[in-house]
Amino acid sequence: MLVGAVADLAALVARSALNCDAVATLAVAWPELLVAGEQAATLDTLLGAARDARRIVLSWNPSTLTDFLERHARRAEVIGTPAPAAGPAGAARYAVVAPSRRAAALREALDLLDPKHPLVWDGDPAEPAATPDAVFCMRLPTREQFATLSRLSPPVVFVTGAQLPYLRSIAAPLTPLHLPSGADLAHDRAEALRARIAERLEARDHDAELALLDPLFERYDPAEVAGAILGLLRETASGKRETASPPPTPAGWVKVFVNVGKKDRASAKDLVGALIRELSLAKADIGRIDVRDTFSVVEVTPAVSERVVRELTGVTIRGRRALARLDRYA
């Protein structure tokens, strides 16, 4: 079996490194993305070189491929249910996200929308215990799956750029979900800092600091003094991050940060219960659990760490919706 992009396979044929006469079966996946673009001619050449091979065409909308099928798969047998003439199966929102960032994008979307009963769908049958007020699709659903999910709530679908045309064929109206950018997050941090400073100013609990800075106020504008102090604080914080040595992690375990702690009346037993009940984790995959005031650190085996981050996010523990991520200090 040889799998490759059209341009790469065509290059192998051009160098005589791929003998198309020896190809028995040729599968073309999602030609909708190819026939209207710059790779159309290359695809025609490649299929022409393997003219005796059996053709399998994977398509989400065969009605757009009439000319292509006439040239390369005449009288093709259609297997499966073609896209219905009725068109899209429901409304949706989407975010274009690389697969490696989908867990992080899910956390950002949960923070942005703040649903009370979210459903995070990862390809399994959608059978929630309670009706969700938001649906998040970590995988691209089929038309039938999308129709089922959209009856629960208009889904938020995380897709790559190449998957967007397919999503447009099954969902309408389709609107983008604007997740917070780095600039947005920086703006939020700046707003939070200004709010803390204003609160301190209103409390008038800084007489000692004013006395310390008074000689500087005689030489410099107070605004410049305040800016210099903020700069020093940033340098100090940066130095601490660079020099701090992370605590050792026992071999064979990965630490996962969870935003549920003692202030939520949560215990290690609650976290273990969620991991076993909601994620069907084996006890052997769960290590030490350190419950702090506002968060917890859970040790799990490397094989399940990504799954724990993905599936524990959105689970309700002691009335609080959990957000999980790999512990950056692990």
PDB file of C-alpha atoms in Angstrom, residues 27-32 55-61:
ATOM      1  CA  ALA A  27      -8.257   5.174  -4.145  1.00  0.00           C
ATOM      2  CA  VAL A  28      -8.891   8.909  -4.522  1.00  0.00           C
ATOM      3  CA  ALA A  29      -9.979  10.602  -1.300  1.00  0.00           C
ATOM      4  CA  TRP A  30     -12.124  13.748  -1.422  1.00  0.00           C
ATOM      5  CA  PRO A  31     -11.494  14.822  -5.029  1.00  0.00           C
ATOM      6  CA  GLU A  32     -13.859  17.759  -4.405  1.00  0.00           C
ATOM      7  CA  ARG A  55     -10.881   3.027  -9.011  1.00  0.00           C
ATOM      8  CA  ILE A  56     -12.327   3.790  -5.585  1.00  0.00           C
ATOM      9  CA  VAL A  57     -13.519   7.374  -5.122  1.00  0.00           C
ATOM     10  CA  LEU A  58     -14.324   8.633  -1.624  1.00  0.00           C
ATOM     11  CA  SER A  59     -16.643  11.628  -1.933  1.00  0.00           C
ATOM     12  CA  TRP A  60     -18.939  13.602   0.334  1.00  0.00           C
ATOM     13  CA  ASN A  61     -20.811  15.181  -2.590  1.00  0.00           C
TER      14      ASN A  61
END
